Short mmCIF file of C-alpha atoms and ligand atoms in Angstrom, two decimals:
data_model
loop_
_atom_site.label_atom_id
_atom_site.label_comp_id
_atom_site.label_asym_id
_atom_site.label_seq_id
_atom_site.Cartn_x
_atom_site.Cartn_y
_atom_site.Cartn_z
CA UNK A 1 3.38 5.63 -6.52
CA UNK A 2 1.68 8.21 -4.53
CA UNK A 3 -0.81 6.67 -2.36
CA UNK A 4 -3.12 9.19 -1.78
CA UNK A 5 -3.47 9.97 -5.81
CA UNK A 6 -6.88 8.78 -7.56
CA UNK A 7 -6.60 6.88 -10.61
CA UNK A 8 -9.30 7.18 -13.19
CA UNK A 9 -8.97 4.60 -15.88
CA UNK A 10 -11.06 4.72 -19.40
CA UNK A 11 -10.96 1.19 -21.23
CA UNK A 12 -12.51 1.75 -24.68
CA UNK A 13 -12.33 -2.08 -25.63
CA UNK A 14 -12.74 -2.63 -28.29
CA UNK A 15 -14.07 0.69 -29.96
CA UNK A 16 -12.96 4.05 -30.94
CA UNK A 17 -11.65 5.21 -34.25
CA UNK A 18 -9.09 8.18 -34.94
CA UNK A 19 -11.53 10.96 -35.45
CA UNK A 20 -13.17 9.49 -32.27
CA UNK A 21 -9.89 9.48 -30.41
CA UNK A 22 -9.66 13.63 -31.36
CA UNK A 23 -12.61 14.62 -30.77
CA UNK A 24 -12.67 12.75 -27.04
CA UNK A 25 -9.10 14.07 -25.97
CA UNK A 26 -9.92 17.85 -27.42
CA UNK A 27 -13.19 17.44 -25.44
CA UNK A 28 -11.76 16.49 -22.41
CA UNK A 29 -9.18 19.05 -22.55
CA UNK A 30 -11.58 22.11 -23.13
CA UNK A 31 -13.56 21.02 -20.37
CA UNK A 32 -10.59 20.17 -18.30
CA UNK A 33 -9.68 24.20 -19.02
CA UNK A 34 -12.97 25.09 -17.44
CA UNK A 35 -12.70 23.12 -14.25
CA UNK A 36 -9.57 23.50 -11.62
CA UNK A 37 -7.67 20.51 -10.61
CA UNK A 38 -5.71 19.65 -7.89
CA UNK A 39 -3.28 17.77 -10.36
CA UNK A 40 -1.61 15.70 -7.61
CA UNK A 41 -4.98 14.53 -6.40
CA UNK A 42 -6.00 12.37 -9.86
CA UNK A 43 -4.20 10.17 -12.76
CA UNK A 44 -6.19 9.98 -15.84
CA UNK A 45 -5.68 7.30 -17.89
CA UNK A 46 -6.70 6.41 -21.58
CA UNK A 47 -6.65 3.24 -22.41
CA UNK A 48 -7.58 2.86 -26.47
CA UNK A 49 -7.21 -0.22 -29.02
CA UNK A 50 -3.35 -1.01 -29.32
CA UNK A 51 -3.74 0.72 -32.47
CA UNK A 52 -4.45 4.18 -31.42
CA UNK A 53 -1.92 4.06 -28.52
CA UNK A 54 0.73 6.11 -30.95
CA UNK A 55 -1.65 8.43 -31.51
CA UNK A 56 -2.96 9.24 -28.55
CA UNK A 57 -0.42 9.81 -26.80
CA UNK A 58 1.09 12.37 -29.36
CA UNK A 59 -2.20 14.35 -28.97
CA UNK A 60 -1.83 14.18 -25.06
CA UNK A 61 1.42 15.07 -25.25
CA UNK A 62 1.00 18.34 -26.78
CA UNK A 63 -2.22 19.25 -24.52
CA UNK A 64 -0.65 18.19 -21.34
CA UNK A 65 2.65 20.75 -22.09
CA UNK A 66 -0.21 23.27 -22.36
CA UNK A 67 -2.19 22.27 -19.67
CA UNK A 68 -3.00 22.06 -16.01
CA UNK A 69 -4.95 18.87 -16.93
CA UNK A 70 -2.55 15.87 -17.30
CA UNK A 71 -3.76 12.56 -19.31
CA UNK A 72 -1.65 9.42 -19.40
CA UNK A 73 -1.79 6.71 -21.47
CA UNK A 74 -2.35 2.57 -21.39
CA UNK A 75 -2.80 -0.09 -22.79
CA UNK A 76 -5.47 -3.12 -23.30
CA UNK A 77 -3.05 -5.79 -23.44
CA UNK A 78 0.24 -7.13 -23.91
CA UNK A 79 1.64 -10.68 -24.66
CA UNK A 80 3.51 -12.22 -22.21
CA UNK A 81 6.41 -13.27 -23.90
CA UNK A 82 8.88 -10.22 -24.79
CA UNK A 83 8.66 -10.89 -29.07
CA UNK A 84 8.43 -13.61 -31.12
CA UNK A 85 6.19 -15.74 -33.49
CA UNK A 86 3.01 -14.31 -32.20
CA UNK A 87 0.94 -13.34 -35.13
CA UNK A 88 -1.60 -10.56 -34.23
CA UNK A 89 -0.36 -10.21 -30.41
CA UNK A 90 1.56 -7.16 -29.47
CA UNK A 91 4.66 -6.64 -27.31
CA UNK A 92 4.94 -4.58 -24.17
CA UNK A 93 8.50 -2.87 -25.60
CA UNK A 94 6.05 -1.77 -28.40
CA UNK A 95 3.59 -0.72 -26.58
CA UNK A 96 6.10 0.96 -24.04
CA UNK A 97 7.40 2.84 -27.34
CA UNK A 98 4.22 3.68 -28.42
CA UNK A 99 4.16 5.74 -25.20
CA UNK A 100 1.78 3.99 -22.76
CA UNK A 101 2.61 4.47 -19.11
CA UNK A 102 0.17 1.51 -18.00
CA UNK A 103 -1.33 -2.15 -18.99
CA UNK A 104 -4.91 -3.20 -18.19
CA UNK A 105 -3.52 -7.17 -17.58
CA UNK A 106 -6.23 -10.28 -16.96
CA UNK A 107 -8.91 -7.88 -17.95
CA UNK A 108 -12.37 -10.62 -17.52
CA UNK A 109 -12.76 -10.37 -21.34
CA UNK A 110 -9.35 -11.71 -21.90
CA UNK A 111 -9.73 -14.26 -19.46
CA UNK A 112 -12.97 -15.36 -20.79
CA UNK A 113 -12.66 -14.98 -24.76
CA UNK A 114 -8.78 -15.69 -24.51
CA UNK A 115 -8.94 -18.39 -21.59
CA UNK A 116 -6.04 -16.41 -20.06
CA UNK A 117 -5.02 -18.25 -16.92
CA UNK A 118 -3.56 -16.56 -13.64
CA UNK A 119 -0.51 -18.24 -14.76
CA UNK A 120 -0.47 -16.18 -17.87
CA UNK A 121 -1.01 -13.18 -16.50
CA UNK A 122 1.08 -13.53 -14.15
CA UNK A 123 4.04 -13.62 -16.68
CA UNK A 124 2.10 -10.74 -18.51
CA UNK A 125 2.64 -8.85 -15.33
CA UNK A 126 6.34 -9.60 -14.99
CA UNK A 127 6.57 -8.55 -18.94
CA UNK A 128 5.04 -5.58 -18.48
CA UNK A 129 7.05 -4.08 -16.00
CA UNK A 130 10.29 -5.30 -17.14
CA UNK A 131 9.41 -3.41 -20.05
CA UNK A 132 8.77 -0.13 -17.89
CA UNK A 133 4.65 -0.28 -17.54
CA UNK A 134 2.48 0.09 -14.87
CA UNK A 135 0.51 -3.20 -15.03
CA UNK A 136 -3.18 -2.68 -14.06
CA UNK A 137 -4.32 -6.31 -12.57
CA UNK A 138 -8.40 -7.34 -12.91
CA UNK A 139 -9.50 -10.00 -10.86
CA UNK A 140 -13.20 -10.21 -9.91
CA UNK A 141 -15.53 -13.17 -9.29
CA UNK A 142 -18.41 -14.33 -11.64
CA UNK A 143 -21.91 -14.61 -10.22
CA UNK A 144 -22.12 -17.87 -9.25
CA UNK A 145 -18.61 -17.79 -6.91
CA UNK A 146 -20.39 -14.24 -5.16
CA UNK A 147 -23.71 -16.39 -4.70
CA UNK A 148 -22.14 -19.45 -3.24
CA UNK A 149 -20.41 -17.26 -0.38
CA UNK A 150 -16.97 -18.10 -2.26
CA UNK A 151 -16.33 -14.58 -3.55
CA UNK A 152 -13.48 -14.01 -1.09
CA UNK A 153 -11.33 -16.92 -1.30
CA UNK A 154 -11.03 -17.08 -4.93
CA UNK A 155 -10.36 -13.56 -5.19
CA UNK A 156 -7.33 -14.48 -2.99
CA UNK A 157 -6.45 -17.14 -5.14
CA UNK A 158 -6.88 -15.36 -8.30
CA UNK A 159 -4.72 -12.31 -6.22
CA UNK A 160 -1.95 -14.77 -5.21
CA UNK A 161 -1.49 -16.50 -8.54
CA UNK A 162 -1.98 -13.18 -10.55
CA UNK A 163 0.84 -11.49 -9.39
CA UNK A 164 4.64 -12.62 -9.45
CA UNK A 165 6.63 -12.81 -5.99
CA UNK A 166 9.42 -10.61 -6.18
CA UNK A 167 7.95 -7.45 -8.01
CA UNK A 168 7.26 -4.15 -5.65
CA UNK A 169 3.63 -4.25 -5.48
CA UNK A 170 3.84 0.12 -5.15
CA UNK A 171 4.53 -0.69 -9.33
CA UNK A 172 1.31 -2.48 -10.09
CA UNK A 173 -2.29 -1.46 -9.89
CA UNK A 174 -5.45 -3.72 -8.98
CA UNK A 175 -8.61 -3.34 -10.41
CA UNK A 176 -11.59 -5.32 -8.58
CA UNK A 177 -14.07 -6.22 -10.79
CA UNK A 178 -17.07 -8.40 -10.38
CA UNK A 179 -17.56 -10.18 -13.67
CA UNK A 180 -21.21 -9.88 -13.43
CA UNK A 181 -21.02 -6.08 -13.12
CA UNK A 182 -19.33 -5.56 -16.24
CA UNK A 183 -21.50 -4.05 -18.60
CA UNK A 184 -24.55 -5.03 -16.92
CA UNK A 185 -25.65 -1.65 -15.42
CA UNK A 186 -25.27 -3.64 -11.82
CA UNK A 187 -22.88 -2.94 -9.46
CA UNK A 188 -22.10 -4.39 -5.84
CA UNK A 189 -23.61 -2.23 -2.84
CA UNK A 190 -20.99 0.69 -1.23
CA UNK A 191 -20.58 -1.72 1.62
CA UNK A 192 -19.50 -5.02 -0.37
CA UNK A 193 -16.94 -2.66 -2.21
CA UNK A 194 -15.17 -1.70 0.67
CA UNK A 195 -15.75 -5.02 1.95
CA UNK A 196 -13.91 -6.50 -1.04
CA UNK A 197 -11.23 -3.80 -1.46
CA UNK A 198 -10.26 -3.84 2.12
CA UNK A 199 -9.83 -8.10 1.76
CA UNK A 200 -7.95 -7.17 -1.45
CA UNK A 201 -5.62 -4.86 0.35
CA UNK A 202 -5.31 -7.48 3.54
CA UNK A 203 -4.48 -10.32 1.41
CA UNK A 204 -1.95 -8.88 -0.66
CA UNK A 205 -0.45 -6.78 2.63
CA UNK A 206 0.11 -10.06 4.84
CA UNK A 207 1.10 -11.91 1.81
CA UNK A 208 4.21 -9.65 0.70
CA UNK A 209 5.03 -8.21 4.23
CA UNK A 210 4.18 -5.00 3.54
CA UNK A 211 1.90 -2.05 4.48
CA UNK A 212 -1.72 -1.96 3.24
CA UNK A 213 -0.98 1.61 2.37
CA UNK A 214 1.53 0.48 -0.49
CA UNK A 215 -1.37 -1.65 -2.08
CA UNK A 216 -3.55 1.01 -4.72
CA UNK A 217 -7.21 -0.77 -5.40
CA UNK A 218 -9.37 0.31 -7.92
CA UNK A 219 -13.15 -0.47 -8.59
CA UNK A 220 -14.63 -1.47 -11.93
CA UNK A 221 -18.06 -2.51 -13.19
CA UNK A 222 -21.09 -0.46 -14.54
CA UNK A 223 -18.87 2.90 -13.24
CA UNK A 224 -21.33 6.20 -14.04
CA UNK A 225 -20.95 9.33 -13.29
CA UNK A 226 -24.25 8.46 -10.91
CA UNK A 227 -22.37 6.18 -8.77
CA UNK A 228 -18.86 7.41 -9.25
CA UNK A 229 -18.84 9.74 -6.33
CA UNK A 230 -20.04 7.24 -3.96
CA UNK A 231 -17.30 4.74 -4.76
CA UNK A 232 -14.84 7.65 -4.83
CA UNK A 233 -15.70 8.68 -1.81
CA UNK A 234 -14.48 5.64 -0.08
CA UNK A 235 -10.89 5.69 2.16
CA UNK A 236 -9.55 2.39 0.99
CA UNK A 237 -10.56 2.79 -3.25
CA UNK A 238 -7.94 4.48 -5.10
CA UNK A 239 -10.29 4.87 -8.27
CA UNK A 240 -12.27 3.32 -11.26
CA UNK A 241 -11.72 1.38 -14.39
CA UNK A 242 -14.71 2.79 -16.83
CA UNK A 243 -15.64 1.15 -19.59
CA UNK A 244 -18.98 2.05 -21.58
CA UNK A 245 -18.98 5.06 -19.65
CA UNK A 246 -15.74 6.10 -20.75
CA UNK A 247 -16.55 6.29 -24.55
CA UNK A 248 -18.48 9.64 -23.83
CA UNK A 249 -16.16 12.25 -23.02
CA UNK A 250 -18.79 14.17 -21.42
CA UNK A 251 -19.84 11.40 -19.23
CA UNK A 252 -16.44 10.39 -18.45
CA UNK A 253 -15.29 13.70 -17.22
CA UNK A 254 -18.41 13.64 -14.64
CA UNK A 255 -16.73 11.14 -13.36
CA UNK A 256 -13.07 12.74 -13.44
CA UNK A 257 -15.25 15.56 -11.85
CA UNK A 258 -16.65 13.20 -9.27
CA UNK A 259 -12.73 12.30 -7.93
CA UNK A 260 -11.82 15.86 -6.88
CA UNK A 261 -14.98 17.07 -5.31
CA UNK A 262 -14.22 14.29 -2.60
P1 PGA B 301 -18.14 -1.28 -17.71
O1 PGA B 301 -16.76 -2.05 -17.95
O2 PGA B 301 -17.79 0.04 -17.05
O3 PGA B 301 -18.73 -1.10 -19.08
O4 PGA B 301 -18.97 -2.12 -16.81
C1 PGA B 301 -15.73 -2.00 -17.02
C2 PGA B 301 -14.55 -2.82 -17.50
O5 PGA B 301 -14.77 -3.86 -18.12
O6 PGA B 301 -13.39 -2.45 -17.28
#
């Protein structure tokens, strides 16, 4: 994974619908057309309901052999066991097939509405990229761990627990996210980002023996294209995970726009 390369992640959740799914990536595309890119530079990602995966990447896969513009695929989700007697739950071999590249994993929803442990997602992650995906890890702290002063240490923990031993951390992705941003229009100042990022990258450097370098951070929570530069703009954060803001194509490619003008 190329260090220096941006990711810019759009989680849909749980919305979207097939026209919606055209009309976004033929939006995206004609305004990609009008706008040069330094294609090494940014990863954009799509990240729709399981669902649409198939589709989606079908569509990007014709633009992208007829553009300069280059969208990838992901996921929401995958369960952590390979198949089985999961009614409802889908695999990562599927979703591999289906033609995502990457897996949001522990996403704050899941571990809220799903009570997915660090445990679990751990085994998600290992899943995942036996399967060939690039996992995307959340962690983030709720309000009351930020206001306490324990923000730090059980990001570590959550860090430590949430991803396996033995897998080459330049395969995963991390996404910080403060639960209480999500959705909530607030976000931590500039300052606490890098703050948090540069902990992120510390803990999981000393902890695997590696360089900080090899460890790619993203931010998430209440990402607009008003803020997106500013986050951007920072060294140590190798991108966003969007989620209402995402939805809009127009407003989402502000914020693709925001990436390269750094
Ligand atoms: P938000 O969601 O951008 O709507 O705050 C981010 C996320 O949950 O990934």
């Amino acid at each position: 994974m190329n260090k220096k390369q941006k990711y810019i992640v759009a989680n849909w959740k749980m919305n979207g619908t097939k026209s919606m799914l055209e009309e976004w990536i033929n939006r995206i595309f004609l305004k990609a057309k009008n706008n040069s890119f330094d294609e090494d530079s940014v990863e954009v990602i799509l990240c729709p309901p399981a669902v649409l995966v198939d589709r989606a990447f079908l569509m990007a896969q014709t633009y992208n052999a007829q553009n300069d513009f280059y969208l990838s695929i992901g996921a929401q989700d995958v369960h952590q066991k390979e198949n089985g007697a999961y009614t409802g739950d889908v695999g990562a071999g599927t979703i591999k097939e289906a033609g995502a590249k990457f897996v949001i994993l522990g996403h704050s929803e899941r571990r809220e509405y799903h009570n997915e442990s660090n445990r679990v997602v751990n085994q998600k992650v290992n899943t995942a990229i036996n399967n060939g995906l690039i996992p995307v890890i959340c962690i983030g702290e709720k309000e009351l761990v930020r206001n306490s002063g324990e923000a730090k240490s059980f990001i570590e923990k959550q860090l430590l627990e949430s991803i396996p031993e033995n897998i080459d951390i330049r395969r995963i992705v991390i996404a910080y996210e403060p639960v209480w941003s999500i959705g909530t229009g607030k976000t931590p100042t500039i300052e606490e980002i890098e703050e948090m990022v540069d902990h992120i990258k510390y803990v999981v450097a000393k902890n695997r023996k590696i360089s900080e370098n090899n460890v790619a951070v993203l931010y998430g929570g209440s990402v607009k294209s008003d803020n997106s530069t500013e986050i951007m703009s920072l060294e140590e954060v190798d991108g966003v995970l969007v989620g209402g803001a995402s939805l809009d194509p127009d407003d989402f490619f502000d914020i693709i726009k925001s990436s390269i003008t750094q």
